[in-house]
Coordinates of C-alpha atoms and ligand atoms in Angstrom, one line a residue:
X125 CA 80.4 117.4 199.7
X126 CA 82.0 114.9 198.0
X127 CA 79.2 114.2 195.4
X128 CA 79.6 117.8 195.1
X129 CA 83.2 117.5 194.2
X130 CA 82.7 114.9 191.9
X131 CA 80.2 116.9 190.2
X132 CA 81.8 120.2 189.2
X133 CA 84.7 117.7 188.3
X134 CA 82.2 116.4 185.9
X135 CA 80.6 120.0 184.5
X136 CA 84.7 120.9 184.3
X137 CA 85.4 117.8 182.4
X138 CA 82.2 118.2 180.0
X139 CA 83.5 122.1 179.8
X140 CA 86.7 120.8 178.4
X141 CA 86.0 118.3 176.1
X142 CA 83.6 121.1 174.9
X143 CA 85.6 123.6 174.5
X144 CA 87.8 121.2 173.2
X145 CA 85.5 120.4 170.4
X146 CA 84.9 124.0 169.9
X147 CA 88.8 124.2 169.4
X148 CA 88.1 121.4 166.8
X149 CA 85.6 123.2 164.9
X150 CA 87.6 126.7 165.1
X151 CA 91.0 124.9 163.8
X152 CA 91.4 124.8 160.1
X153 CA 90.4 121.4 158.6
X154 CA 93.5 121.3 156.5
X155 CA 95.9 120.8 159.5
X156 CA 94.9 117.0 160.3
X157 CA 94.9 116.6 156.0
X158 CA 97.9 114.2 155.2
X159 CA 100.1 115.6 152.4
X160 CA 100.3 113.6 149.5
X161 CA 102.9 112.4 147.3
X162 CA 103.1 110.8 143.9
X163 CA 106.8 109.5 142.8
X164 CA 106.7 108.6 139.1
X165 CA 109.6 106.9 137.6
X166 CA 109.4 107.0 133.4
X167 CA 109.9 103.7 131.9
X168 CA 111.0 101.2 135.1
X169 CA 109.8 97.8 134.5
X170 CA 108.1 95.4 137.0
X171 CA 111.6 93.3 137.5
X172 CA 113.5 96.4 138.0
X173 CA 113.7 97.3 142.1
X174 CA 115.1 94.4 144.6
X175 CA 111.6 94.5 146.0
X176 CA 109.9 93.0 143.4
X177 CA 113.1 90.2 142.7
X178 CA 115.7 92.6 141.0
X179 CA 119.3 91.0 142.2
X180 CA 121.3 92.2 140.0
X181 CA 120.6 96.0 140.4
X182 CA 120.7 97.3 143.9
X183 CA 117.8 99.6 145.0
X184 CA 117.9 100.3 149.0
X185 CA 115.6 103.2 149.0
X186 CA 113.0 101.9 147.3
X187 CA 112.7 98.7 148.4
X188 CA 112.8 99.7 152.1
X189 CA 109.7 102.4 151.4
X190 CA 107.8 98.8 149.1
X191 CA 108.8 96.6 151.8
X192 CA 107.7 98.8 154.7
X193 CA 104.2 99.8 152.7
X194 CA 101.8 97.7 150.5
X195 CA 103.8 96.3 147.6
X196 CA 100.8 95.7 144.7
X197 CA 101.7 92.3 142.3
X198 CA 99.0 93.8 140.2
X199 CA 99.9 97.3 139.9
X200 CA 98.8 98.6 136.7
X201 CA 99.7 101.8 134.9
X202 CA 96.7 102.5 132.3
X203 CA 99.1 102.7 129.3
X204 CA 102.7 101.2 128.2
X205 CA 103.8 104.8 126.9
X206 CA 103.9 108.1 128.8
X207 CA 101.1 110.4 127.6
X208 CA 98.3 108.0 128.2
X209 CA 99.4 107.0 131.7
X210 CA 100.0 110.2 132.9
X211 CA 97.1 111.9 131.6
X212 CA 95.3 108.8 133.2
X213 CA 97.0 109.2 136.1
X214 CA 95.9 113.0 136.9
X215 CA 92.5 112.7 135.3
X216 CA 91.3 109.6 136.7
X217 CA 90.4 108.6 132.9
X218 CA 90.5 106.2 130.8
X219 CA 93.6 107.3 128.6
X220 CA 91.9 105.7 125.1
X221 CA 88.7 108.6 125.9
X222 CA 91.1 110.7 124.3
X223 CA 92.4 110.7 121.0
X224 CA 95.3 112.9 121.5
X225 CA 96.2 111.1 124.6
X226 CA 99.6 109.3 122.6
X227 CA 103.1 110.2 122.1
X228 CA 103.7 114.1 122.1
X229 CA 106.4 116.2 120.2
X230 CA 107.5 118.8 122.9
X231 CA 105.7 121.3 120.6
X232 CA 102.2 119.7 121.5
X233 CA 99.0 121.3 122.9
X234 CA 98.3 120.8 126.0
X235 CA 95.8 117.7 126.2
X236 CA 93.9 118.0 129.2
X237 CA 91.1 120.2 128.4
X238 CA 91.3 123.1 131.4
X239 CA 87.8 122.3 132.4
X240 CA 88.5 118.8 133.3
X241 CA 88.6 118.0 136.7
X242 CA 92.0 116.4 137.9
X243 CA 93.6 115.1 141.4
X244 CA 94.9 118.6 142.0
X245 CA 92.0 120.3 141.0
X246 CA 90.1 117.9 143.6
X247 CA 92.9 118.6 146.4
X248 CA 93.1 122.4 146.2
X249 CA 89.3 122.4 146.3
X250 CA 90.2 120.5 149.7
X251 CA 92.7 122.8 150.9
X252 CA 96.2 121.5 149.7
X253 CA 99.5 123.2 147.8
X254 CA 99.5 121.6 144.7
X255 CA 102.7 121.3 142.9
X256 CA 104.4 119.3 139.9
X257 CA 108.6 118.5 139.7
X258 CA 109.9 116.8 136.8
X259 CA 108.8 115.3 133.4
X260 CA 105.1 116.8 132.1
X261 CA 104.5 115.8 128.8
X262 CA 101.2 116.6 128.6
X263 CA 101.1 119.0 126.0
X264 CA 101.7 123.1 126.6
X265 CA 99.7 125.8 125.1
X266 CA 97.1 125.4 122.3
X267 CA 99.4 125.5 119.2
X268 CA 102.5 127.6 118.1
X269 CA 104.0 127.9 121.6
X270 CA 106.3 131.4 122.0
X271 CA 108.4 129.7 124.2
X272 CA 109.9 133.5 125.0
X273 CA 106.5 134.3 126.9
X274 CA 104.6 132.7 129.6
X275 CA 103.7 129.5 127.8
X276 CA 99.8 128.8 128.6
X277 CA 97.8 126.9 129.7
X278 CA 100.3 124.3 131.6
X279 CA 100.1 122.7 133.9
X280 CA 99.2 125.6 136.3
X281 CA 96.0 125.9 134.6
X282 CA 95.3 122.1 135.3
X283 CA 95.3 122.3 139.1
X284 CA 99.1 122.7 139.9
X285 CA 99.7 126.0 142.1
X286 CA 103.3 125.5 141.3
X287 CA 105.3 123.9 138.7
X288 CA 108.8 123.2 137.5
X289 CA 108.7 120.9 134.7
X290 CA 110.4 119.3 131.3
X291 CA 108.1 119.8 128.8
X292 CA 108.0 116.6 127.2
X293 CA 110.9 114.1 127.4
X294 CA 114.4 114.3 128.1
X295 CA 115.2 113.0 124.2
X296 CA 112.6 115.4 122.8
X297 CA 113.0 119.7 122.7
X298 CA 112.8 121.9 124.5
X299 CA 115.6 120.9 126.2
X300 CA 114.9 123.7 128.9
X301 CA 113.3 123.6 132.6
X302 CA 109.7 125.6 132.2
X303 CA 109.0 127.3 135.8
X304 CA 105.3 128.0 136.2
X305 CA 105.0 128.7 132.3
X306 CA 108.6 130.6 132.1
X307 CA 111.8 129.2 130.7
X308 CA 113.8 129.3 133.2
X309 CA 117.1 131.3 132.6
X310 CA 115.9 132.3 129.3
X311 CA 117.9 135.3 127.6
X312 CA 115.6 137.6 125.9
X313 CA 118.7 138.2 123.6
X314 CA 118.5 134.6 122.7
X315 CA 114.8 133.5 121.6
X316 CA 113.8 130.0 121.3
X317 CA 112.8 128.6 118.3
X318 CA 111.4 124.6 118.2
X319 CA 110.0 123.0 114.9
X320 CA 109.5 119.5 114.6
X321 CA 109.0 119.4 110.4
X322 CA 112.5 121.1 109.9
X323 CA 115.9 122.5 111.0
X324 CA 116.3 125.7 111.2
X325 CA 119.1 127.1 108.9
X326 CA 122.6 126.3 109.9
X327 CA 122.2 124.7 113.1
X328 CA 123.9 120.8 113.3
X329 CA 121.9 117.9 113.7
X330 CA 123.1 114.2 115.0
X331 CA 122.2 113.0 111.3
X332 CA 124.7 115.8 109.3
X333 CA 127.1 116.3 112.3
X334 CA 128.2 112.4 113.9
X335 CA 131.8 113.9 114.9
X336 CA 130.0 116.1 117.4
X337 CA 127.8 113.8 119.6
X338 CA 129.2 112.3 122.9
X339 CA 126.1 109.6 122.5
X340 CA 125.3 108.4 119.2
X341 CA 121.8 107.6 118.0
X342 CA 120.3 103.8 117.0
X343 CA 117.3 104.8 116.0
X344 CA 115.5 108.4 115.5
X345 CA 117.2 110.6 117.7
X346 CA 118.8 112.8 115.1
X347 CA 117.9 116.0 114.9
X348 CA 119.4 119.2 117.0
X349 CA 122.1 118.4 119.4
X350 CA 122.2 119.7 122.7
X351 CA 125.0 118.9 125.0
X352 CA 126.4 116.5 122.5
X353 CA 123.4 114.3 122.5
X354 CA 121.2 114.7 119.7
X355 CA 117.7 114.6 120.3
X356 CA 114.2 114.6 118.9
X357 CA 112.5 118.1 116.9
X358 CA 114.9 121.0 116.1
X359 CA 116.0 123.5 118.3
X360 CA 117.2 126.6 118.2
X361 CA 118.6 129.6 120.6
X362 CA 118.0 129.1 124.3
X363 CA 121.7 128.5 124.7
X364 CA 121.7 129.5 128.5
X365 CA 118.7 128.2 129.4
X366 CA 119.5 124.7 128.1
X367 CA 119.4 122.0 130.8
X368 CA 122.9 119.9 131.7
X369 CA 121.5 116.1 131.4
X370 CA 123.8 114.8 134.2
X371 CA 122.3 117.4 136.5
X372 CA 118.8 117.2 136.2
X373 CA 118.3 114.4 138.5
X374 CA 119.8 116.9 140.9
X375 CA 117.8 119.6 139.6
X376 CA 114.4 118.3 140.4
X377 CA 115.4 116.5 143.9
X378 CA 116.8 120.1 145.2
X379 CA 112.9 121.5 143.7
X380 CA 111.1 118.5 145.4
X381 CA 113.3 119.2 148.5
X382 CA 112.4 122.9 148.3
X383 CA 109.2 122.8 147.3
X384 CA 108.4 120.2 150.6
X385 CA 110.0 122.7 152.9
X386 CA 107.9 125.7 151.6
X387 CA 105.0 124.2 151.9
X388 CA 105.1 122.2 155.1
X389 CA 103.1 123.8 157.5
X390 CA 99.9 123.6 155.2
X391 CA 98.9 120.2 153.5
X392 CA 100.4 119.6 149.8
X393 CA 100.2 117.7 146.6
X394 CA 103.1 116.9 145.2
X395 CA 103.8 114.9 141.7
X396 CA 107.2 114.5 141.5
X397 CA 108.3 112.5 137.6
X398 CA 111.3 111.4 137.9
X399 CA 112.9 111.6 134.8
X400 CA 115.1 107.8 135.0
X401 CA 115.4 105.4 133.1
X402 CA 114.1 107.0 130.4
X403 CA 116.8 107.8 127.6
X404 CA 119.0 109.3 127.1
X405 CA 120.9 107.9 129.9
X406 CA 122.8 110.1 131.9
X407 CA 123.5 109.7 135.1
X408 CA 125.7 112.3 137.0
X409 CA 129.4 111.6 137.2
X410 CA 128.8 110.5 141.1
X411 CA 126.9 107.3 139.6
X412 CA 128.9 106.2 136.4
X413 CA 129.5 102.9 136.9
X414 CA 127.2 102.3 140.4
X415 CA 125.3 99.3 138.5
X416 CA 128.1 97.8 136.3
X417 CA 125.2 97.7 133.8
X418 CA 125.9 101.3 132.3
X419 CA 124.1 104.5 131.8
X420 CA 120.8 102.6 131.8
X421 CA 121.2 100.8 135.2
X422 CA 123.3 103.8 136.5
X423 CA 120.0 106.0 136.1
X424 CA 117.8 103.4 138.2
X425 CA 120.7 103.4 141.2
X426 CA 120.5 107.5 141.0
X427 CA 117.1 107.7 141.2
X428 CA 116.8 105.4 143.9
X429 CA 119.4 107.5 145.6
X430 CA 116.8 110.8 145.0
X431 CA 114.2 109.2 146.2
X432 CA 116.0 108.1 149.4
X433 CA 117.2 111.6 149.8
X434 CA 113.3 112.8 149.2
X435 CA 112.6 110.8 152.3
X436 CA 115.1 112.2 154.5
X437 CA 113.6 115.6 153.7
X438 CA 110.4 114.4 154.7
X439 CA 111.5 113.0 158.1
X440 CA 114.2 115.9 158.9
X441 CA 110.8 118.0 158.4
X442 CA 108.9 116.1 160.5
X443 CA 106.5 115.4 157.6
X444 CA 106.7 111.7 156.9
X445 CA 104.5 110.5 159.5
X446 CA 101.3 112.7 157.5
X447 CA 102.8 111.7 154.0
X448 CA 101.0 109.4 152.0
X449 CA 103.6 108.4 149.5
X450 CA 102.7 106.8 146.3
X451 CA 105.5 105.1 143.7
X452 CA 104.7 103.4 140.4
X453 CA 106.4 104.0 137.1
X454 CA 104.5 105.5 133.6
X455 CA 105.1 102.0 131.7
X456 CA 107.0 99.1 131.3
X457 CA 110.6 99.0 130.4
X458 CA 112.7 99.5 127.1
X459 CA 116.3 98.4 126.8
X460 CA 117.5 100.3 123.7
X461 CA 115.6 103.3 122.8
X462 CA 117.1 105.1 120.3
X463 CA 120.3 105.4 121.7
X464 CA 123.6 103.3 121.6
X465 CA 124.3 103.5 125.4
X466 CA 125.4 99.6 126.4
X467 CA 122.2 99.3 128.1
X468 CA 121.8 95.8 125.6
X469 CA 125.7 94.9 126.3
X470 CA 125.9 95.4 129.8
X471 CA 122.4 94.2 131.0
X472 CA 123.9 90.7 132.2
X473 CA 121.4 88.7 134.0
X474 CA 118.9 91.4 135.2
X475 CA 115.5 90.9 133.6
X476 CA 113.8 94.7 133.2
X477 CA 110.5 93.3 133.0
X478 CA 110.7 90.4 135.3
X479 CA 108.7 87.2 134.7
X480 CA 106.4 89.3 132.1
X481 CA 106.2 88.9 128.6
X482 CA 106.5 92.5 126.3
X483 CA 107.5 95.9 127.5
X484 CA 107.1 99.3 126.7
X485 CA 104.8 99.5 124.0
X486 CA 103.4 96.3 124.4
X487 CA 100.2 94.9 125.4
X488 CA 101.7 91.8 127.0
X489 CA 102.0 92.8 130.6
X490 CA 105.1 93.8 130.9
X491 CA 103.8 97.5 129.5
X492 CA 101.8 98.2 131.8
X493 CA 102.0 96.0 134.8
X494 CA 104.8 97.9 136.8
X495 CA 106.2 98.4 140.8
X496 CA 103.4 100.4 142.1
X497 CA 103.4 100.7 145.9
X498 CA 102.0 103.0 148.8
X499 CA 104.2 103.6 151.5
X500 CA 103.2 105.7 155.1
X501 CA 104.9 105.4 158.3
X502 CA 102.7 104.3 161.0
X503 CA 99.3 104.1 159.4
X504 CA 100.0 101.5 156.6
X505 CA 101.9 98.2 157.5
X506 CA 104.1 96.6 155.5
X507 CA 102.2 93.6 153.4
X508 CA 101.9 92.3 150.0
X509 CA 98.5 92.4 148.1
X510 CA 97.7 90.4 144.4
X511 CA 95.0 92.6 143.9
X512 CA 94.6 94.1 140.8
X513 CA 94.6 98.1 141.0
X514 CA 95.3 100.6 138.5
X515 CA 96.8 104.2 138.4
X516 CA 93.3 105.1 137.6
X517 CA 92.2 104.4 140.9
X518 CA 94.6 107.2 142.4
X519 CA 91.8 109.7 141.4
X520 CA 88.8 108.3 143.2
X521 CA 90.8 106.6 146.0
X522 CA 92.6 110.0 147.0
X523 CA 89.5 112.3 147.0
X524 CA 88.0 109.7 149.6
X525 CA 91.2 110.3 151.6
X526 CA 90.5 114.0 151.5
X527 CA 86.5 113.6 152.1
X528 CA 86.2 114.9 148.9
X529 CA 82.9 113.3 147.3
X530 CA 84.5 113.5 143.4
X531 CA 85.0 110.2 141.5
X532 CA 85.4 109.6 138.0
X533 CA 83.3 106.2 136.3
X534 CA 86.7 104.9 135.0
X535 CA 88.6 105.4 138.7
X536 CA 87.5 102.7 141.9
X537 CA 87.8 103.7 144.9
X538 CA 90.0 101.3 146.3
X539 CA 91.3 103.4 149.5
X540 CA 91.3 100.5 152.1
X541 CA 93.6 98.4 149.9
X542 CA 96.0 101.1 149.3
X543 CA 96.3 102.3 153.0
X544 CA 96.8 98.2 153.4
X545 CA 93.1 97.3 155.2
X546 CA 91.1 96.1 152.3
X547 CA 91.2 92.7 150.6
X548 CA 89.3 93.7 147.3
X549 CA 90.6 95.4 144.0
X550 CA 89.6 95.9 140.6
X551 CA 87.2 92.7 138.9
X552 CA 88.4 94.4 135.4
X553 CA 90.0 97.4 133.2
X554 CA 91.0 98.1 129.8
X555 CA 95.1 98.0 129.2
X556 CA 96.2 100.5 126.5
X557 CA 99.5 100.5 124.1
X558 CA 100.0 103.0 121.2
X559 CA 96.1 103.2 120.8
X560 CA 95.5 99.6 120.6
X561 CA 93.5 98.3 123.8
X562 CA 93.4 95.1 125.7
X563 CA 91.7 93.9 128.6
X564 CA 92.5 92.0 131.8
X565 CA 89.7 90.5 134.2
X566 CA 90.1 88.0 137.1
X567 CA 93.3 86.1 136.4
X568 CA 92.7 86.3 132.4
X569 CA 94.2 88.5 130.0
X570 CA 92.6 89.5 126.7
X571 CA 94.4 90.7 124.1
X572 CA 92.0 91.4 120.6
X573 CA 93.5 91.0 116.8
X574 CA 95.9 93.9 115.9
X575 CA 97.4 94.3 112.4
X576 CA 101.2 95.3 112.6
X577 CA 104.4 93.6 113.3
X578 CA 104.5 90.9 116.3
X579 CA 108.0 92.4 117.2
X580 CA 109.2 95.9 117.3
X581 CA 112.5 95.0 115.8
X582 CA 114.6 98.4 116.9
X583 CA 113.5 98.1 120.9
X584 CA 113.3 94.5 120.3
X585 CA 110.0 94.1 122.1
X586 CA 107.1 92.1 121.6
X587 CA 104.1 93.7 121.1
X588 CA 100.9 91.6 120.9
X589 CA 99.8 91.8 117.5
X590 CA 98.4 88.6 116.3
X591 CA 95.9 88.2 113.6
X592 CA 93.5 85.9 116.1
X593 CA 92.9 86.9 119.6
X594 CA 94.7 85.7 122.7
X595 CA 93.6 84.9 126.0
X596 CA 96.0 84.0 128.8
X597 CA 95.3 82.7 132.1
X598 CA 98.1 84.5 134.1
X599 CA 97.6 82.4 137.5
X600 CA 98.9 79.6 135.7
X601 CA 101.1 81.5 132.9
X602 CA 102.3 84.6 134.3
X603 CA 104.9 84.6 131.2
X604 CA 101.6 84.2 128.7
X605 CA 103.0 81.8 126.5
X606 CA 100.0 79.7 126.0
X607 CA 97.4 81.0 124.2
X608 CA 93.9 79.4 125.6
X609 CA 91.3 81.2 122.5
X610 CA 91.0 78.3 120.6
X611 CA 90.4 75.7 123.6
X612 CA 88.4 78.4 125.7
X613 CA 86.0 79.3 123.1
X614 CA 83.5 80.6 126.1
X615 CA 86.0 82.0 128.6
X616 CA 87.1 84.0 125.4
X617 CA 83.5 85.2 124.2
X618 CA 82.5 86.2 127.9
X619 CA 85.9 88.2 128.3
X620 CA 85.0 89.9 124.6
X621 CA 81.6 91.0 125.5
X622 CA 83.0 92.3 129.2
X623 CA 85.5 94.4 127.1
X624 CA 83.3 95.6 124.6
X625 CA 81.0 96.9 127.0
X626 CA 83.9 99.0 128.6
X627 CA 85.7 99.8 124.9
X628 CA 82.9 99.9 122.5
X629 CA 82.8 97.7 119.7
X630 CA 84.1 100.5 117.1
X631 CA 87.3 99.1 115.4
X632 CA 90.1 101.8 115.4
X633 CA 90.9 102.6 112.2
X634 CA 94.8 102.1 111.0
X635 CA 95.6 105.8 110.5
X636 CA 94.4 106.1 114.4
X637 CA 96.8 103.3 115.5
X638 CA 100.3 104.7 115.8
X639 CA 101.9 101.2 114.3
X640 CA 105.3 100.5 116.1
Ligands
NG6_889 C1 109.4 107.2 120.9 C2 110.9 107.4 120.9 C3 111.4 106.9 122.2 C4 110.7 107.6 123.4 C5 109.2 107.4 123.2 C6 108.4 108.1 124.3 C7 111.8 107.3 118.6 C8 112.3 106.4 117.6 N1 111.5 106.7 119.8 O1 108.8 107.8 119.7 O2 112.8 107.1 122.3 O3 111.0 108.9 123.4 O4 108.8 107.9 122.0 O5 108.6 107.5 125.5 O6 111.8 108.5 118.5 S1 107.6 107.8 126.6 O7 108.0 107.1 127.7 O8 107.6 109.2 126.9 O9 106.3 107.4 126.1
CA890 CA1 107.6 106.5 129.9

């Protein structure tokens, strides 16, 4: 009787965990897929967040999400200006592949071919919401934008099911919020017009009109004026539709916030670019003065405030516990960039780039060696790792999340390390800066000959051109002030012929570099 008990008890239990696996196979896959998020800050330097040694500027939100993750030493964005990284970033490619992959006017075509495969491509393929908050500046359209109709391709066409973006930069028109390819608020009474070659008749510009900016220019930064801050490329119409600078951070956390709610109850992808510290400064009246270091370190305390407000959404939703969260920042940092805004008065002793050499636009580390952390509440423990990964990882590493099979050749698969259980990173990559290319293997960095000026005198930042090659050994000289070529002669040739097998030994030519 009793062995009779016991074994009905064991056809019930085997009925269970069958049907149980039945329940399994019946349930949509998607429901156990975490959601992903990417926060991208523009222009925040390796010293910048109290995590990674900041004292003088306070950053609680960030630091608690880099301190209770893995914090990467030898985080790497793929380029030390915007384009490059982020078309790095969502390709999973190496950003010097592409020739248009530099600096874009807001009037730029898009530069991700619509073919080519990106991390929301991969994800939706997997099931997820894809959607896109914040800076783009990836190009729009194929030439001769109407910005008065849907403007296409965008990023929608890319992979993103949903997008609410600035087209290019905050300093650049369009100065206008672009809604899955509409301008949002846009009068029909009240076309826009953008030209980058010329003004359009009558309209001020920061150059002719000084008495009516509220910020003035240093460098560039005078042609149409919108909101008293003149900018780059004319504008013209739109009046409506024109963003309010000190609102925008506001702007895109309320979309990010919205957007997370929507979407909650199926797994999403979202990229949300912050738009701080890039200039122009302008943080909203609630943080003037938070830093003591102006506009520019004003900007870094609001966007650590969004982010900490992004969180809250997560957890109030329930979400954060099946939220991979990913933070790095397109490049290094820049002090003054083409505005006067006491950024260079009032930076005291905090040091943007930490203990690296260079910044934005620089091949020195400082351009592309940034905070880059993962953060994920009870999977990934808090821990520090020197391994050398690269934005260009994200690509490869997220579709093995997903148990998606796509990988590009440029992008490692490094998931372990960045869910904090793997030791090993990247042996090598190529660094880029304004289309000149460096290389960094082991604990050396390569940097090739590069005609130009050593510094660029208007961001006052270093940039790495030398007329011999230097070769830094960053164990030992993290700052790179010793050049080793000359008493290295082998370490140098080996980390050459690693680097041309990567970059090709074709020269760029000096119309191709875009000299800073
Ligand atoms: C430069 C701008 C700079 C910034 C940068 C792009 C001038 C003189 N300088 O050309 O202010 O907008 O482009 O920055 O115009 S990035 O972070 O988007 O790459
Ligand atoms: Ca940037």
């Amino acid at each position: 009787m009793k062995k009779n008990i016991l074994i009905s008890v064991g056809f019930l239990l085997a009925f269970v965990s069958c049907k149980e696996e039945k329940r399994s196979v019946e349930t949509p896959k998607e429901i156990t897929k975490p959601n992903i998020v990417i926060i991208y800050a523009d222009d925040l330097g390796y010293g910048e967040l109290g995590a990674y040694g900041a004292t003088a500027l306070k950053t609680p939100n960030l630091d608690r999400l880099a301190n209770g993750g893995m914090r990467f030493t030898n985080g790497y964005a793929s380029s030390a200006t915007c384009t490059p990284s982020r078309y790095a970033l969502l390709t999973g490619i190496y950003p010097w592949r592409n020739e248009q992959a530099k600096i874009l006017p807001g009037t730029a075509p898009l530069i991700i071919d619509t073919a080519q495969n990106t991390i929301p491509k991969m994800l939706k393929k997997q099931g997820y919401h894809t959607g896109i908050v914040g800076k783009w500046h990836l190009g729009l359209g194929t030439g001769n934008v109407n910005w008065n109709e849907r403007i296409s391709p965008g990023p929608n066409e890319v992979g993103f099911d949903y997008s609410n973006i600035l087209a290019a930069t905050q300093d650049r028109v369009p100065t206008v919020y672009i809604e899955n390819g509409h301008v949002v608020n846009l009068d029909p009474n009240d076309p826009i017009e953008v030209n980058y070659q010329e003004n359009f008749e009558g309209e001020p510009t920061g150059l002719e009109n000084p008495e009516m900016l509220k910020m003035k220019w240093h460098h560039g930064h005078n042609n149409s004026i919108v909101n008293g801050i003149p900018r780059i490329g004319f504008m013209k119409g739109g009046e409506v539709a024109k963003w309010v600078d000190e609102d925008m951070a506001d702007y895109f956390l309320t979309e990010a916030q919205t957007y997370v709610k929507k979407h909650k109850d199926e797994p999403f992808f979202l990229y949300y670019a912050l738009q701080q510290p890039h200039v122009p400064r302008t943080p909203h009246a609630r943080f003037v003065g938070s830093s003591g270091m102006g506009p520019r370190g004003d900007v870094i305390v609001e966007a650590d405030w969004m982010v900490g407000e992004f969180i809250k959404t997560l957890e109030a939703e329930g979400l954060l516990e099946n939220t991979l969260i990913v933070f790095s920042s397109d490049n290094g940092p820049v002090v003054n960039d083409g505005y006067y805004d006491d950024s260079v008065e009032k930076l005291g002793d905090h040091t943007p780039a930490g203990v690296l050499r260079g910044g934005k636009y620089s091949l020195f580390e400082a351009g592309t060696r940034v905070p880059f952390f993962t953060y994920w509440k009870g999977k990934i423990s808090s821990g520090v790792s020197d391994a050398m990964v690269s934005q260009l990882d994200l690509f490869s590493s997220i579709a093995a999340l997903v148990d998606s099979n796509e990988r590009t050749d440029d992008s490692q698969e490094l998931l372990d390390l960045f869910l904090g259980q793997g030791q090993e990173g990247r042996e090598q990559m190529v660094i880029e800066a304004t289309s000149r290319t460096a290389f960094r293997q082991g604990d050396w960095a390569m940097i090739p000959p590069y005609d130009g000026p050593q510094i660029n005198t208007q961001v006052n930042i270093e940039l790495a051109n030398s007329d011999v090659y230097l070769l830094y050994n960053l164990k030992e000289d993290i700052g790179q002030q010793n050049n080793l070529a000359k008493t290295n002669p082998e370490k140098l040739q080996q980390m050459i012929k690693a680097y041309e097998a990567i970059r090709g030994t074709e020269q760029m030519s000096v119309e191709q570099l875009e000299l800073k």
